[in-house]
Coordinates of C-alpha atoms in Angstrom, one line a residue:
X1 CA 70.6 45.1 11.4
X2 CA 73.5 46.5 9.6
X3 CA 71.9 49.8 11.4
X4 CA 72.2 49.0 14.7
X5 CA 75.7 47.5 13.7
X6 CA 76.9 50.7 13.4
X7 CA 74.9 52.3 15.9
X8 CA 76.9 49.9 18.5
X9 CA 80.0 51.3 16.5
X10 CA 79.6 55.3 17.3
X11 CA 78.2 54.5 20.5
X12 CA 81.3 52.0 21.2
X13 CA 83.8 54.8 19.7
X14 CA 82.1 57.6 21.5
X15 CA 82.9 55.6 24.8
X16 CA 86.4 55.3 24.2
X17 CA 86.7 59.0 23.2
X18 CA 85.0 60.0 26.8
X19 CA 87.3 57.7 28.5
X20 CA 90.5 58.8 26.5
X21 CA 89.4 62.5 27.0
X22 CA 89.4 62.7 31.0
X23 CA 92.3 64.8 31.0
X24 CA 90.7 67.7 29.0
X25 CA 88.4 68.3 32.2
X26 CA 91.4 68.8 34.8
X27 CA 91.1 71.8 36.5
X28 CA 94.5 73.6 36.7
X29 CA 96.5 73.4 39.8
X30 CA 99.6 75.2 41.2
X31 CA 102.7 73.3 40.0
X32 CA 104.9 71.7 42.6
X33 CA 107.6 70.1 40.0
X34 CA 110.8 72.4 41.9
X35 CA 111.5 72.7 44.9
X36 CA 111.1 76.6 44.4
X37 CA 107.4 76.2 42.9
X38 CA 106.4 73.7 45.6
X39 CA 106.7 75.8 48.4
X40 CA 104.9 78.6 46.9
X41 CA 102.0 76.1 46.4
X42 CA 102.6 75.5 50.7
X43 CA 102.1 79.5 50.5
X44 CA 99.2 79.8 48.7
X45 CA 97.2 77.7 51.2
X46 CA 98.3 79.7 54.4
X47 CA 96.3 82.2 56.0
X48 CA 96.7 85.8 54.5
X49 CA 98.6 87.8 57.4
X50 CA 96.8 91.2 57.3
X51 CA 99.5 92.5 59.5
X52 CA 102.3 91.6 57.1
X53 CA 104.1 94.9 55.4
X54 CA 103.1 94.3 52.2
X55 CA 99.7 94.0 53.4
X56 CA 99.1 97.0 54.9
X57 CA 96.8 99.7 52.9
X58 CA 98.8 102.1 51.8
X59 CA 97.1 105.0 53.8
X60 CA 98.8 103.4 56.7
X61 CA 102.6 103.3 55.3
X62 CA 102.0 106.7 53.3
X63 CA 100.8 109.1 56.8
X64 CA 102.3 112.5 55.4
X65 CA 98.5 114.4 54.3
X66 CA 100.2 116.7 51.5
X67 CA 101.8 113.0 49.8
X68 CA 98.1 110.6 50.2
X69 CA 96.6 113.8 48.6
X70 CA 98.5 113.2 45.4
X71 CA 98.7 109.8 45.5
X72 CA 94.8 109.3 45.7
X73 CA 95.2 111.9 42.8
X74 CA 97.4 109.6 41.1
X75 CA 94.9 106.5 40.8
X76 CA 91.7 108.4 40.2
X77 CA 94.0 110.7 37.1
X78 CA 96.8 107.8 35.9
X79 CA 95.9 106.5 32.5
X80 CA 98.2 103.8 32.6
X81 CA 95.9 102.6 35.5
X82 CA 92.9 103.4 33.8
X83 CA 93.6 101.4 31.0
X84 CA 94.5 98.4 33.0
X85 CA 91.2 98.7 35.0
X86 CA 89.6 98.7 31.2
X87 CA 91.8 95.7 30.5
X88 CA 90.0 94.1 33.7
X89 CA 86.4 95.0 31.9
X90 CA 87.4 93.8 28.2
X91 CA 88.5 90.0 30.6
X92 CA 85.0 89.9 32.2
X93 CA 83.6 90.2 28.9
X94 CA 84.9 87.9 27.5
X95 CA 84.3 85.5 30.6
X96 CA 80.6 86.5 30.2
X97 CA 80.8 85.2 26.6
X98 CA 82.4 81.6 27.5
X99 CA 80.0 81.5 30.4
X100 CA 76.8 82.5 27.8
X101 CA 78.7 79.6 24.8
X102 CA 76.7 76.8 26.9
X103 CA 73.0 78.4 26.1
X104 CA 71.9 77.4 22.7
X105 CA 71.9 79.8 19.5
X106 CA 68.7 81.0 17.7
X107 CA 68.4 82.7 15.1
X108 CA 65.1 83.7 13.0
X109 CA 65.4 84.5 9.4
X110 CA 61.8 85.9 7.8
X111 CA 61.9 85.5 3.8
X112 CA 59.2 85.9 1.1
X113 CA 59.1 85.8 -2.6
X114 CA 56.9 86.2 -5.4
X115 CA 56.5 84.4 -8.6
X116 CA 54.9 84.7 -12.4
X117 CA 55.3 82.6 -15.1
X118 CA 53.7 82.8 -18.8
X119 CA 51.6 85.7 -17.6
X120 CA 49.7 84.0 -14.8
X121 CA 49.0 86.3 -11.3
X122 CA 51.9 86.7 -8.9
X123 CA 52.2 84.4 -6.6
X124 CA 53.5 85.0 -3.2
X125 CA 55.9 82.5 -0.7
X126 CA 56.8 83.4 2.5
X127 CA 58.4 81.8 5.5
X128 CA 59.4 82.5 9.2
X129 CA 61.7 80.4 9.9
X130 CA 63.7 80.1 13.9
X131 CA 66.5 77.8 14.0
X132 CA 68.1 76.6 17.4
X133 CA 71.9 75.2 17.7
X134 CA 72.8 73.7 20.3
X135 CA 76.4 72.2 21.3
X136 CA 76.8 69.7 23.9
X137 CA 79.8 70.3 25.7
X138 CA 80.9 66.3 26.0
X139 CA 84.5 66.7 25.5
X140 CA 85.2 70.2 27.4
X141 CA 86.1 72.5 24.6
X142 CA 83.4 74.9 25.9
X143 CA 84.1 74.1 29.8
X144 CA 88.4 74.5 29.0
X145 CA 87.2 77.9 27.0
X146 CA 85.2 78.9 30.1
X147 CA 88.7 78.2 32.4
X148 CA 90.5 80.1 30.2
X149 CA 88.5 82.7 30.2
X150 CA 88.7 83.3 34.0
X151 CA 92.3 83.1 34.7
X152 CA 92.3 85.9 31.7
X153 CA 90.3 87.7 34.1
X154 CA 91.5 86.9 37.4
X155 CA 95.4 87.7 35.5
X156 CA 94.1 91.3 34.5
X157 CA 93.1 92.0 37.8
X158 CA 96.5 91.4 39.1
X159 CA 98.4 93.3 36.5
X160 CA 95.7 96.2 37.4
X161 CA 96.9 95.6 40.8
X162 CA 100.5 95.4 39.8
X163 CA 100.0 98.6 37.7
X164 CA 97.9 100.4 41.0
X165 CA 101.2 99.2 43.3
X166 CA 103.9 100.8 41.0
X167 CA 102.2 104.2 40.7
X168 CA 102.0 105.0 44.5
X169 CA 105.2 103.6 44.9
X170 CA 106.0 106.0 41.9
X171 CA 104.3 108.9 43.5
X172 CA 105.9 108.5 46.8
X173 CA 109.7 108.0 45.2
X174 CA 108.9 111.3 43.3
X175 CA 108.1 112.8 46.3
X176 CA 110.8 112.6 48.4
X177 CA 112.9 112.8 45.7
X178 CA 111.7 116.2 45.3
X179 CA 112.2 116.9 48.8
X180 CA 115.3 115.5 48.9
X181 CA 116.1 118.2 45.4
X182 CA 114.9 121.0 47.5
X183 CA 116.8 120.1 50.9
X184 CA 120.0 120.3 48.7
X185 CA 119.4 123.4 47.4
X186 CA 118.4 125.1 50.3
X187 CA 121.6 123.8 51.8
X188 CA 123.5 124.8 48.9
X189 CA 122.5 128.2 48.4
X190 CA 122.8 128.7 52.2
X191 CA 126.3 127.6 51.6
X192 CA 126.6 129.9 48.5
X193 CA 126.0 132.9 50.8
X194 CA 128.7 131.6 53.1
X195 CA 130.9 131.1 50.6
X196 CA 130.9 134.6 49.3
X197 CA 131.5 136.0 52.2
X198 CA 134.8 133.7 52.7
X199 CA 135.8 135.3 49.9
X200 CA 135.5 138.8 51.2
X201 CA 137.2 137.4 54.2
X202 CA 139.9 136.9 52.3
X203 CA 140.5 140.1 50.4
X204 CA 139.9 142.1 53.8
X205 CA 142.6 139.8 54.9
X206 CA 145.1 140.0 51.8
X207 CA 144.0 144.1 52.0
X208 CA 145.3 144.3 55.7
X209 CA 148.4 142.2 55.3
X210 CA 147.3 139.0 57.1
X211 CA 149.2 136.6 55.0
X212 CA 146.7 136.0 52.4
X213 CA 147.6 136.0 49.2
X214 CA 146.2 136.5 45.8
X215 CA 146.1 132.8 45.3
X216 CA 143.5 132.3 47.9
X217 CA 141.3 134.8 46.6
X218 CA 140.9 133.3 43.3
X219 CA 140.4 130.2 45.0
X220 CA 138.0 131.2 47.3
X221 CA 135.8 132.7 44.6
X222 CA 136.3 129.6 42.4
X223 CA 134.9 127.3 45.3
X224 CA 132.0 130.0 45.1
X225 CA 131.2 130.2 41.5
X226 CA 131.3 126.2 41.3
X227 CA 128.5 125.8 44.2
X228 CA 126.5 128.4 42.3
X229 CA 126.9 126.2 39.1
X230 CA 125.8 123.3 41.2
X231 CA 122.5 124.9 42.2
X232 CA 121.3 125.3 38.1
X233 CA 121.8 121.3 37.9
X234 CA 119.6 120.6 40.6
X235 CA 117.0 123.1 40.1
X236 CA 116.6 121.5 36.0
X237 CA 116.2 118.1 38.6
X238 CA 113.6 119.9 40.6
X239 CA 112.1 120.8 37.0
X240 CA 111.7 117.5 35.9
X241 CA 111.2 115.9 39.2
X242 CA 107.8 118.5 39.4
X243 CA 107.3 117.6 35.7
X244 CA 107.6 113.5 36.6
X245 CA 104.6 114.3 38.9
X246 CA 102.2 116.1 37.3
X247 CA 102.7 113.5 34.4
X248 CA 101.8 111.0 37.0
X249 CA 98.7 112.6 38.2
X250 CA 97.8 113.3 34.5
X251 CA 97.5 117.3 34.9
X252 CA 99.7 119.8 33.6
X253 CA 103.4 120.9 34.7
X254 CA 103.5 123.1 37.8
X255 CA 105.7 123.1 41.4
X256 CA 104.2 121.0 43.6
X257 CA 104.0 121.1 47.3
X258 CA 105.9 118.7 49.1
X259 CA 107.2 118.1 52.7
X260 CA 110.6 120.0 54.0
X261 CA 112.3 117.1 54.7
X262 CA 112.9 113.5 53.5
X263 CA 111.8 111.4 56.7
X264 CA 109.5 108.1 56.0
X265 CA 108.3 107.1 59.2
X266 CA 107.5 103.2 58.9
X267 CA 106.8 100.0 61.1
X268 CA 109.8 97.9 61.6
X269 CA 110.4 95.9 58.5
X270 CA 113.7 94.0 59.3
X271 CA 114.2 89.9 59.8
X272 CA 116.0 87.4 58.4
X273 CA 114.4 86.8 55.3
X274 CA 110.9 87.0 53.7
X275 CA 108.6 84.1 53.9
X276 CA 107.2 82.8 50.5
X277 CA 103.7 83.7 51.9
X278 CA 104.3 87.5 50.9
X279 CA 106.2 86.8 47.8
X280 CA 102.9 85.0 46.9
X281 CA 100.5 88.0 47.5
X282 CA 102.6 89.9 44.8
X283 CA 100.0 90.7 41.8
X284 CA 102.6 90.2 39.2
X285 CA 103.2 87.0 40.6
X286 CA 99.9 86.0 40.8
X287 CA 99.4 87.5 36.7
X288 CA 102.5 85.1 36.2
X289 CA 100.7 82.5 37.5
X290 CA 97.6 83.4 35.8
X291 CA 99.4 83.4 32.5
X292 CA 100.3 79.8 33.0
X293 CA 96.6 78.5 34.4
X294 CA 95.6 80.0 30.5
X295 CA 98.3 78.2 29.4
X296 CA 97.4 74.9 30.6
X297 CA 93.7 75.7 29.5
X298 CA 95.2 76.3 26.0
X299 CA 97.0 73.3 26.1
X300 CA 93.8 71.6 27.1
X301 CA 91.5 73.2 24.4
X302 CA 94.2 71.9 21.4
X303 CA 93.9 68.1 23.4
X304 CA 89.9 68.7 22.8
X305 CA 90.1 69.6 18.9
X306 CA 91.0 66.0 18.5
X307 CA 87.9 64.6 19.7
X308 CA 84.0 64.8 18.3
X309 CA 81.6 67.5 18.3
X310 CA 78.1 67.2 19.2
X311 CA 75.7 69.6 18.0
X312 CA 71.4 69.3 18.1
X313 CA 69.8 71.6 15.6
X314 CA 66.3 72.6 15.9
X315 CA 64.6 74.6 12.8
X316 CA 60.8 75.1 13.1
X317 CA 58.3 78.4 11.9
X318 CA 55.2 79.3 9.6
X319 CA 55.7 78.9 5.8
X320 CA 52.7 78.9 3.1
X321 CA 55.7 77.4 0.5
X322 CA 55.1 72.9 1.3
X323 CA 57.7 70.9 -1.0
X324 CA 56.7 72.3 -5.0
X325 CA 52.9 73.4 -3.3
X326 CA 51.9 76.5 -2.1
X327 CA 49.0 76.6 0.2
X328 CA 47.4 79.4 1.9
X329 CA 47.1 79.7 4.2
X330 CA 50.2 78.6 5.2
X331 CA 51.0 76.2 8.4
X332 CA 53.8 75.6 10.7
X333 CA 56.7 73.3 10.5
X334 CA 59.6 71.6 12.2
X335 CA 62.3 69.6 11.7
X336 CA 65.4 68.0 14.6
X337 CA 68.5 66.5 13.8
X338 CA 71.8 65.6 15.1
X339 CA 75.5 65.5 14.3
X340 CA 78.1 64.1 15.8
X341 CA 81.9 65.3 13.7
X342 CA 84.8 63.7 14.5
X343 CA 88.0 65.1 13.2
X344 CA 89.9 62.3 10.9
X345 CA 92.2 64.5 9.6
X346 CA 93.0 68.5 9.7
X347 CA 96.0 68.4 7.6
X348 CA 98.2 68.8 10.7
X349 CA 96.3 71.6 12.1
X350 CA 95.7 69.5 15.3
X351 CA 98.7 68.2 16.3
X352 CA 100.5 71.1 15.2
X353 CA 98.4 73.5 17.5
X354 CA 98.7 70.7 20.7
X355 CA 102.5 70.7 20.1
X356 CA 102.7 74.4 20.3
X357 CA 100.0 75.0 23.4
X358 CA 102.3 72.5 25.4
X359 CA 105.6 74.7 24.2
X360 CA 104.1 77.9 25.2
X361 CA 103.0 76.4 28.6
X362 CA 106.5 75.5 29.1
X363 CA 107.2 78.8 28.5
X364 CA 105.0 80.1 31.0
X365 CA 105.9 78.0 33.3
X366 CA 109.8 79.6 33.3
X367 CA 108.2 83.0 32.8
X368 CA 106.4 82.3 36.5
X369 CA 109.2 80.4 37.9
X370 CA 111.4 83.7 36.9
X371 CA 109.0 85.9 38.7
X372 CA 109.3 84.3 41.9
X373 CA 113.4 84.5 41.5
X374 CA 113.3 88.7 40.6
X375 CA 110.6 88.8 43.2
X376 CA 112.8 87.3 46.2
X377 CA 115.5 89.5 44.6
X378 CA 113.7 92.6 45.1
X379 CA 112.9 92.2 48.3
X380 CA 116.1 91.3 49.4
X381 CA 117.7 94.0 47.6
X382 CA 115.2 96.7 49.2
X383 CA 115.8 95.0 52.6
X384 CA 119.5 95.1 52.3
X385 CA 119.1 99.1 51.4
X386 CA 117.3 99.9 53.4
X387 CA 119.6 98.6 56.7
X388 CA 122.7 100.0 55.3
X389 CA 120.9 103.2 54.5
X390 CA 120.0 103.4 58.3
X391 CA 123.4 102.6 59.6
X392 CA 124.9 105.0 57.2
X393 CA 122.6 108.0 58.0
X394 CA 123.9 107.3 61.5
X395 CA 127.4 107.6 60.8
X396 CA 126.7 110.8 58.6
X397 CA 125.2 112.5 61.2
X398 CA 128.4 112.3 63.4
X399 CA 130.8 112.9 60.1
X400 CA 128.5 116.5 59.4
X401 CA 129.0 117.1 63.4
X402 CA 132.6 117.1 63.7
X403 CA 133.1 118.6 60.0
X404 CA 130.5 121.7 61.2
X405 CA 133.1 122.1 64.2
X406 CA 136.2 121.6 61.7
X407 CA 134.9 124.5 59.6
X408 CA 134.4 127.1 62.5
X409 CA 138.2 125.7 64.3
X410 CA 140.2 125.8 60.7
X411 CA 138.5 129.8 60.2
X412 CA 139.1 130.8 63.4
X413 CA 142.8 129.9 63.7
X414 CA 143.6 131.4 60.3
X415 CA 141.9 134.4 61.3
X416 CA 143.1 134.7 64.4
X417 CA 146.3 132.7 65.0
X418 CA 149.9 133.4 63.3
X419 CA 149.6 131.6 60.4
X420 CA 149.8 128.1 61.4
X421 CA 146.1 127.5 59.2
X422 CA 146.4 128.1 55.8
X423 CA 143.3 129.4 53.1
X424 CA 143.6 126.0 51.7
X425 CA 142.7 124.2 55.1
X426 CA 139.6 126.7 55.4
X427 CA 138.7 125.7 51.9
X428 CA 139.4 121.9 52.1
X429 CA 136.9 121.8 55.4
X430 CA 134.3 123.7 53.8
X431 CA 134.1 121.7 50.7
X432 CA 134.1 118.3 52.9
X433 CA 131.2 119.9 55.0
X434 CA 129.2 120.2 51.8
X435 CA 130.3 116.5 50.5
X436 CA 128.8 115.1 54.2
X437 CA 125.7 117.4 54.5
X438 CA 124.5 116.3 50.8
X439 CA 125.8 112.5 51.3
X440 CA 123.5 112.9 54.4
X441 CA 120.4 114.3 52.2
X442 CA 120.9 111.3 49.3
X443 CA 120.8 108.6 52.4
X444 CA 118.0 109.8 53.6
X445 CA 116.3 109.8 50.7
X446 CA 118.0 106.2 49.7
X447 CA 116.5 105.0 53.0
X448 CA 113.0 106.3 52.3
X449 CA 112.8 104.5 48.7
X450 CA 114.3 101.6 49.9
X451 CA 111.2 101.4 52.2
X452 CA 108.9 102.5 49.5
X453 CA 110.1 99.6 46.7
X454 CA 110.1 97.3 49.6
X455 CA 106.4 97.7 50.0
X456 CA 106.0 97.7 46.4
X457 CA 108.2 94.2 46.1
X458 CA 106.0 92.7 48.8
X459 CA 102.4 93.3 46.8
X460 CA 101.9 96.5 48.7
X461 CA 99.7 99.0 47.6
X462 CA 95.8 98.0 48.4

């Protein structure tokens, strides 16, 4: 009687504990506490729009042959890449192993012996013993384990998708960037020849009399010698700009071959502002997100440590060794039992590990909400660029226009007129030519980043 007593006892207890422990089986869902995080939840469930910017495979933003060559170089080569696909395979195993915790354990463990005492013959024991374990998964530690598990996986692929995104964008900045290095230096050493012959200009001219003096010679051939030092600068940048891409491909320095000019031919990118939808397809948003589903499953696993375990054991095999006898030959065996452990107390272990989980979920939880803030940031910061960039290069192009005609009016009246130009005037509209022809090689090259980072700050890169 007193058996069944406290049969009815666990049984009653074990209720309670499956009622009290529905929360542990909650799948995770998209958290809609803000008003920021809510409408991202909205996002999720839309349609994908294939024809969104970010969207588009990169072979379609990236057209120019010489840079999709390097950049399909770049993500077969890049170890950084590499190792975040590996990170992707080291996930899935361990997803495999939460998904393989529900099968049962078995283990055989063959053992013999032999024995003599006061002389007599040896005598030999064996056994063959298989033993099964098998935990039932009640109270979702193994299911919560499982969860966790596949947002691991599912938060590796992103960053693997994060990583693949910032090395073409990466590849493509360094590309024009080294176009952009060698449009200024052809420019500048075309200038270089034209200045050195302004400054035989002016000693023919101070040789025949014209009014020049030796003040605009030394001048002259200081404007020269300080283009000339501007050339070593930006052929060290063209140096490491070449070394910046072979480090990126993962093959040794060299000069690589790039286009002649910085012009990134894209579809039309422009509007108001950016709908959540394609803030949501970023992969480090999605990792962000993935980072607090493991969270929550954390948080979940520490709720389950405070509730019983149930474990069936199975041992059964061939022995010859029965209590103190030993019979041959020997016979099989088997034996079944059950356990049910509930934790009563853990010195604090429990409550100390659920207090934490539910702190470092919290923390996730800012980490994502973060995400979403730099991510709308970037975007609008690229867009904004990317604008002014375009109206800028417009007014350039009229600034280098009438600057190329100041240049030829300002040498032709000091060459030819009485006097009414001076050296210095010759001088002054050359150096402002320069200023405006490389102002008008940095936009352009301004203009083509700000499309590349835009892509990158809208997912792109697939």
């Amino acid at each position: 009687m007193k058996f069944i007593n406290i049969a009815r006892a666990g049984v009653a207890v074990l209720a309670i504990s499956i009622m009290g422990s529905c929360g542990i089986y909650k799948k995770y869902e998209t958290p809609t506490s803000t008003v920021l995080t809510k409408e991202y939840a909205e996002a999720r469930r839309q349609p994908v729009d294939s024809a969104a910017f970010g969207n588009l495979l990169w072979e379609k933003v990236f057209t120019d042959p010489k840079l999709a060559s390097l950049i399909n170089l770049a993500l077969e080569n890049n170890t950084d890449l590499r190792n975040a696909q590996l990170n992707v395979e080291i996930a899935q195993a361990n997803l495999k192993g939460a998904k393989l915790a529900y099968l049962p354990s078995v283990a055989l463990g063959p053992n013999g012996a032999g024995a003599s005492y006061a002389g007599s013959d040896l005598s030999w024991t064996y056994s063959i013993p298989a033993q099964v374990n098998w935990e039932i998964d009640i109270f979702g530690k193994l299911l919560t384990s499982k969860r966790g598990a596949k947002a691991a996986v599912l938060r590796s692929e992103a960053y693997a998708q994060a990583v693949r995104s910032q090395i073409i964008s990466a590849v493509a900045n360094t590309y024009y960037a080294i176009a952009s290095v060698r449009c200024q230096l052809n420019l500048s050493r075309n200038t270089a020849a034209l200045w050195k012959k302004t400054v035989q200009t002016m000693k023919d001219l101070k040789a025949g009399g014209r009014g020049v003096t030796e003040a605009a010679v030394v001048q002259s051939a200081a404007n020269y010698y300080s283009i000339l030092a501007s050339i070593t600068d930006l052929e060290v940048s063209l140096d490491q700009l070449n070394n910046t891409m072979s480090l990126l491909v993962n093959q040794l320095p060299q000069e690589w071959d790039v286009t002649d000019k910085v012009d990134l031919q894209v579809p039309k990118v422009l509007r108001a502002g950016v709908p959540m939808a394609e803030l949501a397809a970023r992969p480090d948003v999605q990792a962000a997100e993935q980072s607090l589903a493991a969270a929550f499953y954390t948080t979940a696993s520490a709720r389950a440590a405070f509730y019983p375990g149930l474990n069936i054991t199975a041992n059964g095999g061939f022995t010859n060794l029965l209590g103190s006898m030993i019979k041959n030959p020997g016979d099989w065996f088997y034996q079944l039992a059950g356990s049910l452990t509930a934790p009563l107390f853990a010195r604090g272990q429990n409550i100390a590990r659920l207090k934490a989980a539910k702190a470092q979920q919290k923390q996730a939880l800012n980490s994502f909400e973060y995400t979403l803030l730099s991510a709308s940031a970037e975007v609008s910061d690229a867009l904004t660029v990317y604008e002014k960039s375009q109206q800028k290069s417009e007014y350039l192009v009229e600034q280098v226009a009438n600057l190329e005609k100041s240049v030829e009016y300002t040498k032709d009246l000091m060459l030819y007129s009485t006097g009414t130009t001076s050296y210095l005037e010759v001088l002054t509209a050359q150096q402002s030519l320069l200023s405006a022809q490389i102002s008008q090689i940095t936009t352009e090259l301004a203009r083509a980043r700000s499309v590349i980072n835009l892509y990158q700050a809208l997912g792109g890169g697939r």
